[in-house]
């Protein structure tokens, strides 16, 4: 039977909603009741921040690992994710992922099997639910922006395995925060040159080539095919500049 988590509430069967909390927050085109409802939503949002901060405040050094939820267990990127998770724990870091299957599960698996802290930050979505079994510290969020804050606030670096829109969203948000010096400078590592090479080439030849970003902005990204090098780069503090 299909299950759906709505904050701390578990729903099944006919009680499973067709839209998420975040979707309802952003879709108020034909309603005026937001005047009465949104102030109460602020308290719910506040509670998510409080719970997230409380759960992660003593996490210690951590690296956030992004990647596709659709990667197969027998894929090369899944194997790379397991290795990344293991190596991060051996280097003294906790591993943070979005808590789902695919590459996220892989990194959590490597971390858990190495005896480390394996964190999953889940999100309420109509079509993707649940935490993978390798998480030993999990938090479910209703709102993307609260979850994104946790990804950034408690990480010293980021590793992106091959992924789709969600991975790209997180990657470019982190890039923007670092580029604008909204957060301190820290490493952003792309694992898989064949997968990421086209994107980096477009950023270099088109985006930087047309002056939409500075050429040195590309130095914020590191690309590698080695899990060992990815972990080394992600855990090396970056010089300010």
mmCIF file of C-alpha atoms in Angstrom:
data_model
loop_
_atom_site.group_PDB
_atom_site.id
_atom_site.type_symbol
_atom_site.label_atom_id
_atom_site.label_comp_id
_atom_site.label_asym_id
_atom_site.label_seq_id
_atom_site.Cartn_x
_atom_site.Cartn_y
_atom_site.Cartn_z
ATOM 1 C CA UNK A 1 0.000 0.000 0.000
ATOM 2 C CA UNK A 2 1.253 3.465 -0.877
ATOM 3 C CA UNK A 3 2.516 5.490 2.070
ATOM 4 C CA UNK A 4 2.962 9.233 2.445
ATOM 5 C CA UNK A 5 4.697 11.160 5.203
ATOM 6 C CA UNK A 6 3.325 14.596 6.005
ATOM 7 C CA UNK A 7 5.672 15.897 8.656
ATOM 8 C CA UNK A 8 5.309 13.466 11.583
ATOM 9 C CA UNK A 9 2.044 12.021 10.185
ATOM 10 C CA UNK A 10 1.937 8.777 8.175
ATOM 11 C CA UNK A 11 -0.886 8.513 5.602
ATOM 12 C CA UNK A 12 -1.967 5.476 3.572
ATOM 13 C CA UNK A 13 -4.564 4.548 0.994
ATOM 14 C CA UNK A 14 -7.318 7.094 0.343
ATOM 15 C CA UNK A 15 -5.692 9.527 2.783
ATOM 16 C CA UNK A 16 -2.635 10.048 0.559
ATOM 17 C CA UNK A 17 -2.821 13.649 -0.773
ATOM 18 C CA UNK A 18 -2.304 14.571 -4.416
ATOM 19 C CA UNK A 19 -0.240 17.680 -3.654
ATOM 20 C CA UNK A 20 2.561 18.525 -1.232
ATOM 21 C CA UNK A 21 2.655 21.097 1.548
ATOM 22 C CA UNK A 22 5.172 23.189 -0.390
ATOM 23 C CA UNK A 23 2.984 23.092 -3.509
ATOM 24 C CA UNK A 24 -0.019 24.337 -1.569
ATOM 25 C CA UNK A 25 2.074 27.106 -0.034
ATOM 26 C CA UNK A 26 3.143 28.377 -3.462
ATOM 27 C CA UNK A 27 -0.184 27.897 -5.264
ATOM 28 C CA UNK A 28 -2.654 30.471 -3.956
ATOM 29 C CA UNK A 29 -3.808 31.919 -7.271
ATOM 30 C CA UNK A 30 -7.541 31.557 -6.743
ATOM 31 C CA UNK A 31 -7.874 31.805 -2.999
ATOM 32 C CA UNK A 32 -8.062 34.625 -0.469
ATOM 33 C CA UNK A 33 -7.854 32.448 2.625
ATOM 34 C CA UNK A 34 -4.048 32.809 2.638
ATOM 35 C CA UNK A 35 -4.639 35.968 4.699
ATOM 36 C CA UNK A 36 -5.811 33.722 7.524
ATOM 37 C CA UNK A 37 -3.795 30.576 6.846
ATOM 38 C CA UNK A 38 -0.295 31.795 6.038
ATOM 39 C CA UNK A 39 0.472 33.252 9.492
ATOM 40 C CA UNK A 40 -0.076 29.762 10.905
ATOM 41 C CA UNK A 41 2.149 28.298 8.200
ATOM 42 C CA UNK A 42 4.934 30.548 9.447
ATOM 43 C CA UNK A 43 4.808 28.739 12.777
ATOM 44 C CA UNK A 44 5.052 25.377 11.019
ATOM 45 C CA UNK A 45 8.026 26.644 8.999
ATOM 46 C CA UNK A 46 9.610 27.943 12.188
ATOM 47 C CA UNK A 47 9.169 24.556 13.832
ATOM 48 C CA UNK A 48 10.939 22.841 10.928
ATOM 49 C CA UNK A 49 13.929 25.137 11.325
ATOM 50 C CA UNK A 50 14.009 24.543 15.075
ATOM 51 C CA UNK A 51 13.815 20.757 14.708
ATOM 52 C CA UNK A 52 16.440 20.707 11.969
ATOM 53 C CA UNK A 53 18.860 22.904 13.895
ATOM 54 C CA UNK A 54 18.295 20.870 17.035
ATOM 55 C CA UNK A 55 18.921 17.535 15.328
ATOM 56 C CA UNK A 56 22.058 18.628 13.468
ATOM 57 C CA UNK A 57 23.683 21.157 15.822
ATOM 58 C CA UNK A 58 26.117 18.577 17.226
ATOM 59 C CA UNK A 59 26.728 16.726 13.968
ATOM 60 C CA UNK A 60 30.365 17.807 13.607
ATOM 61 C CA UNK A 61 32.251 17.958 10.293
ATOM 62 C CA UNK A 62 30.077 16.791 7.407
ATOM 63 C CA UNK A 63 29.982 16.660 3.613
ATOM 64 C CA UNK A 64 26.753 16.828 1.612
ATOM 65 C CA UNK A 65 26.522 14.341 -1.251
ATOM 66 C CA UNK A 66 24.033 15.030 -4.048
ATOM 67 C CA UNK A 67 22.962 12.637 -6.805
ATOM 68 C CA UNK A 68 20.109 11.039 -8.668
ATOM 69 C CA UNK A 69 17.367 9.074 -6.941
ATOM 70 C CA UNK A 70 17.050 7.044 -10.164
ATOM 71 C CA UNK A 71 20.533 5.509 -10.270
ATOM 72 C CA UNK A 72 20.389 1.709 -10.332
ATOM 73 C CA UNK A 73 21.994 -0.323 -7.552
ATOM 74 C CA UNK A 74 24.231 -2.060 -10.099
ATOM 75 C CA UNK A 75 25.378 1.180 -11.783
ATOM 76 C CA UNK A 76 28.911 2.584 -11.662
ATOM 77 C CA UNK A 77 27.678 5.793 -10.046
ATOM 78 C CA UNK A 78 26.013 3.834 -7.236
ATOM 79 C CA UNK A 79 29.287 2.013 -6.572
ATOM 80 C CA UNK A 80 31.095 5.362 -6.598
ATOM 81 C CA UNK A 81 28.585 6.728 -4.104
ATOM 82 C CA UNK A 82 29.196 3.844 -1.703
ATOM 83 C CA UNK A 83 32.939 4.434 -1.954
ATOM 84 C CA UNK A 84 32.531 8.177 -1.380
ATOM 85 C CA UNK A 85 30.444 7.557 1.740
ATOM 86 C CA UNK A 86 32.982 5.126 3.138
ATOM 87 C CA UNK A 87 35.959 7.382 2.437
ATOM 88 C CA UNK A 88 34.269 10.408 3.983
ATOM 89 C CA UNK A 89 33.658 8.550 7.238
ATOM 90 C CA UNK A 90 37.238 7.291 7.259
ATOM 91 C CA UNK A 91 38.351 10.913 6.838
ATOM 92 C CA UNK A 92 36.332 11.902 9.914
ATOM 93 C CA UNK A 93 33.202 13.318 8.283
ATOM 94 C CA UNK A 94 29.497 12.604 8.543
ATOM 95 C CA UNK A 95 27.609 12.147 5.268
ATOM 96 C CA UNK A 96 24.482 14.168 4.464
ATOM 97 C CA UNK A 97 22.156 13.249 1.586
ATOM 98 C CA UNK A 98 18.572 13.860 0.570
ATOM 99 C CA UNK A 99 17.698 10.523 2.125
ATOM 100 C CA UNK A 100 16.245 8.880 -0.975
ATOM 101 C CA UNK A 101 17.259 5.942 -3.178
ATOM 102 C CA UNK A 102 19.881 5.853 -5.931
ATOM 103 C CA UNK A 103 23.069 7.835 -5.386
ATOM 104 C CA UNK A 104 21.772 9.173 -2.084
ATOM 105 C CA UNK A 105 21.248 5.660 -0.780
ATOM 106 C CA UNK A 106 24.701 4.695 -2.017
ATOM 107 C CA UNK A 107 26.478 7.428 -0.049
ATOM 108 C CA UNK A 108 24.409 6.661 3.050
ATOM 109 C CA UNK A 109 25.218 2.970 2.675
ATOM 110 C CA UNK A 110 28.956 3.588 2.465
ATOM 111 C CA UNK A 111 28.831 5.843 5.500
ATOM 112 C CA UNK A 112 26.752 3.452 7.597
ATOM 113 C CA UNK A 113 28.840 0.408 6.703
ATOM 114 C CA UNK A 114 31.976 2.335 7.700
ATOM 115 C CA UNK A 115 30.452 2.984 11.121
ATOM 116 C CA UNK A 116 29.856 6.703 10.598
ATOM 117 C CA UNK A 117 26.963 9.111 10.883
ATOM 118 C CA UNK A 118 24.677 8.721 7.864
ATOM 119 C CA UNK A 119 22.228 11.623 7.600
ATOM 120 C CA UNK A 120 19.122 11.786 5.407
ATOM 121 C CA UNK A 121 17.177 15.004 4.902
ATOM 122 C CA UNK A 122 13.921 13.850 3.329
ATOM 123 C CA UNK A 123 11.236 15.955 1.666
ATOM 124 C CA UNK A 124 7.483 15.622 1.318
ATOM 125 C CA UNK A 125 6.717 14.979 -2.362
ATOM 126 C CA UNK A 126 3.643 13.472 -4.032
ATOM 127 C CA UNK A 127 5.694 10.927 -5.997
ATOM 128 C CA UNK A 128 8.871 10.293 -3.965
ATOM 129 C CA UNK A 129 8.651 9.256 -0.344
ATOM 130 C CA UNK A 130 10.593 7.424 2.299
ATOM 131 C CA UNK A 131 14.091 7.221 3.707
ATOM 132 C CA UNK A 132 16.586 4.630 2.592
ATOM 133 C CA UNK A 133 17.494 1.953 5.125
ATOM 134 C CA UNK A 134 21.100 3.079 5.598
ATOM 135 C CA UNK A 135 20.286 6.326 7.411
ATOM 136 C CA UNK A 136 20.954 6.518 11.144
ATOM 137 C CA UNK A 137 19.892 10.169 11.527
ATOM 138 C CA UNK A 138 16.894 11.205 9.442
ATOM 139 C CA UNK A 139 14.707 14.305 9.283
ATOM 140 C CA UNK A 140 11.591 14.767 7.131
ATOM 141 C CA UNK A 141 10.850 18.267 5.847
ATOM 142 C CA UNK A 142 7.719 19.787 4.332
ATOM 143 C CA UNK A 143 9.470 22.760 2.730
ATOM 144 C CA UNK A 144 12.338 22.707 0.249
ATOM 145 C CA UNK A 145 13.840 25.967 1.472
ATOM 146 C CA UNK A 146 14.152 24.694 5.046
ATOM 147 C CA UNK A 147 15.776 21.489 3.827
ATOM 148 C CA UNK A 148 18.174 23.421 1.591
ATOM 149 C CA UNK A 149 19.284 25.506 4.550
ATOM 150 C CA UNK A 150 20.254 22.329 6.411
ATOM 151 C CA UNK A 151 22.212 21.012 3.410
ATOM 152 C CA UNK A 152 24.338 24.157 3.390
ATOM 153 C CA UNK A 153 24.555 25.134 7.060
ATOM 154 C CA UNK A 154 26.002 21.852 8.288
ATOM 155 C CA UNK A 155 28.357 20.973 5.410
ATOM 156 C CA UNK A 156 31.998 21.828 4.904
ATOM 157 C CA UNK A 157 31.924 20.736 1.266
ATOM 158 C CA UNK A 158 29.783 19.197 -1.466
ATOM 159 C CA UNK A 159 30.147 16.256 -3.817
ATOM 160 C CA UNK A 160 27.726 15.914 -6.739
ATOM 161 C CA UNK A 161 27.286 12.490 -8.300
ATOM 162 C CA UNK A 162 25.379 12.284 -11.614
ATOM 163 C CA UNK A 163 21.861 13.594 -11.092
ATOM 164 C CA UNK A 164 18.855 15.373 -12.554
ATOM 165 C CA UNK A 165 16.966 18.587 -11.866
ATOM 166 C CA UNK A 166 17.164 18.229 -8.078
ATOM 167 C CA UNK A 167 20.925 17.748 -8.143
ATOM 168 C CA UNK A 168 21.348 20.646 -10.578
ATOM 169 C CA UNK A 169 19.147 22.846 -8.400
ATOM 170 C CA UNK A 170 21.241 22.169 -5.315
ATOM 171 C CA UNK A 171 24.506 22.500 -7.236
ATOM 172 C CA UNK A 172 23.717 25.890 -8.735
ATOM 173 C CA UNK A 173 22.274 27.212 -5.506
ATOM 174 C CA UNK A 174 25.515 26.304 -3.734
ATOM 175 C CA UNK A 175 27.545 27.819 -6.575
ATOM 176 C CA UNK A 176 25.594 31.056 -6.277
ATOM 177 C CA UNK A 177 26.069 31.208 -2.507
ATOM 178 C CA UNK A 178 29.816 30.703 -2.844
ATOM 179 C CA UNK A 179 30.212 33.020 -5.845
ATOM 180 C CA UNK A 180 28.397 35.847 -4.070
ATOM 181 C CA UNK A 181 30.263 35.102 -0.832
ATOM 182 C CA UNK A 182 26.983 34.638 0.965
ATOM 183 C CA UNK A 183 28.670 31.639 2.567
ATOM 184 C CA UNK A 184 32.342 31.051 3.153
ATOM 185 C CA UNK A 185 34.273 29.569 0.277
ATOM 186 C CA UNK A 186 34.141 25.783 0.285
ATOM 187 C CA UNK A 187 34.732 23.048 -2.299
ATOM 188 C CA UNK A 188 32.161 21.897 -4.856
ATOM 189 C CA UNK A 189 33.186 18.622 -6.472
ATOM 190 C CA UNK A 190 31.620 16.981 -9.539
ATOM 191 C CA UNK A 191 32.267 13.231 -9.658
ATOM 192 C CA UNK A 192 32.106 11.865 -13.213
ATOM 193 C CA UNK A 193 33.822 13.799 -16.004
ATOM 194 C CA UNK A 194 31.841 12.114 -18.792
ATOM 195 C CA UNK A 195 28.554 13.095 -17.160
ATOM 196 C CA UNK A 196 29.496 16.600 -16.034
ATOM 197 C CA UNK A 197 31.938 17.512 -18.803
ATOM 198 C CA UNK A 198 29.286 18.879 -21.164
ATOM 199 C CA UNK A 199 27.839 21.140 -18.491
ATOM 200 C CA UNK A 200 31.241 22.481 -17.491
ATOM 201 C CA UNK A 201 32.107 23.006 -21.158
ATOM 202 C CA UNK A 202 28.906 25.003 -21.689
ATOM 203 C CA UNK A 203 29.615 27.108 -18.604
ATOM 204 C CA UNK A 204 33.124 27.808 -19.906
ATOM 205 C CA UNK A 205 32.422 28.364 -23.598
ATOM 206 C CA UNK A 206 28.968 29.966 -23.501
ATOM 207 C CA UNK A 207 28.209 31.385 -20.072
ATOM 208 C CA UNK A 208 31.717 32.649 -19.284
ATOM 209 C CA UNK A 209 32.453 33.174 -22.986
ATOM 210 C CA UNK A 210 29.587 35.651 -23.238
ATOM 211 C CA UNK A 211 30.553 37.351 -19.986
ATOM 212 C CA UNK A 212 27.580 36.120 -17.952
ATOM 213 C CA UNK A 213 30.019 34.889 -15.301
ATOM 214 C CA UNK A 214 33.696 35.603 -14.766
ATOM 215 C CA UNK A 215 36.185 33.057 -16.069
ATOM 216 C CA UNK A 216 37.565 32.563 -12.552
ATOM 217 C CA UNK A 217 34.083 31.567 -11.301
ATOM 218 C CA UNK A 218 34.708 28.196 -12.926
ATOM 219 C CA UNK A 219 37.505 27.657 -10.416
ATOM 220 C CA UNK A 220 34.760 27.088 -7.832
ATOM 221 C CA UNK A 221 34.071 23.695 -9.454
ATOM 222 C CA UNK A 222 36.346 20.666 -9.300
ATOM 223 C CA UNK A 223 35.716 17.715 -11.620
ATOM 224 C CA UNK A 224 37.163 14.246 -11.148
ATOM 225 C CA UNK A 225 36.536 10.562 -11.851
ATOM 226 C CA UNK A 226 38.144 9.360 -8.633
ATOM 227 C CA UNK A 227 36.148 8.919 -5.405
ATOM 228 C CA UNK A 228 39.420 9.275 -3.501
ATOM 229 C CA UNK A 229 40.209 12.604 -5.163
ATOM 230 C CA UNK A 230 36.610 13.783 -4.755
ATOM 231 C CA UNK A 231 36.815 13.192 -1.002
ATOM 232 C CA UNK A 232 40.237 14.828 -0.793
ATOM 233 C CA UNK A 233 39.005 17.921 -2.642
ATOM 234 C CA UNK A 234 35.759 18.110 -0.674
ATOM 235 C CA UNK A 235 37.527 17.931 2.662
ATOM 236 C CA UNK A 236 40.283 20.449 1.824
ATOM 237 C CA UNK A 237 39.463 23.942 3.131
ATOM 238 C CA UNK A 238 39.391 26.542 0.368
ATOM 239 C CA UNK A 239 41.397 29.732 0.505
ATOM 240 C CA UNK A 240 39.398 32.949 0.567
ATOM 241 C CA UNK A 241 39.788 35.101 -2.510
#
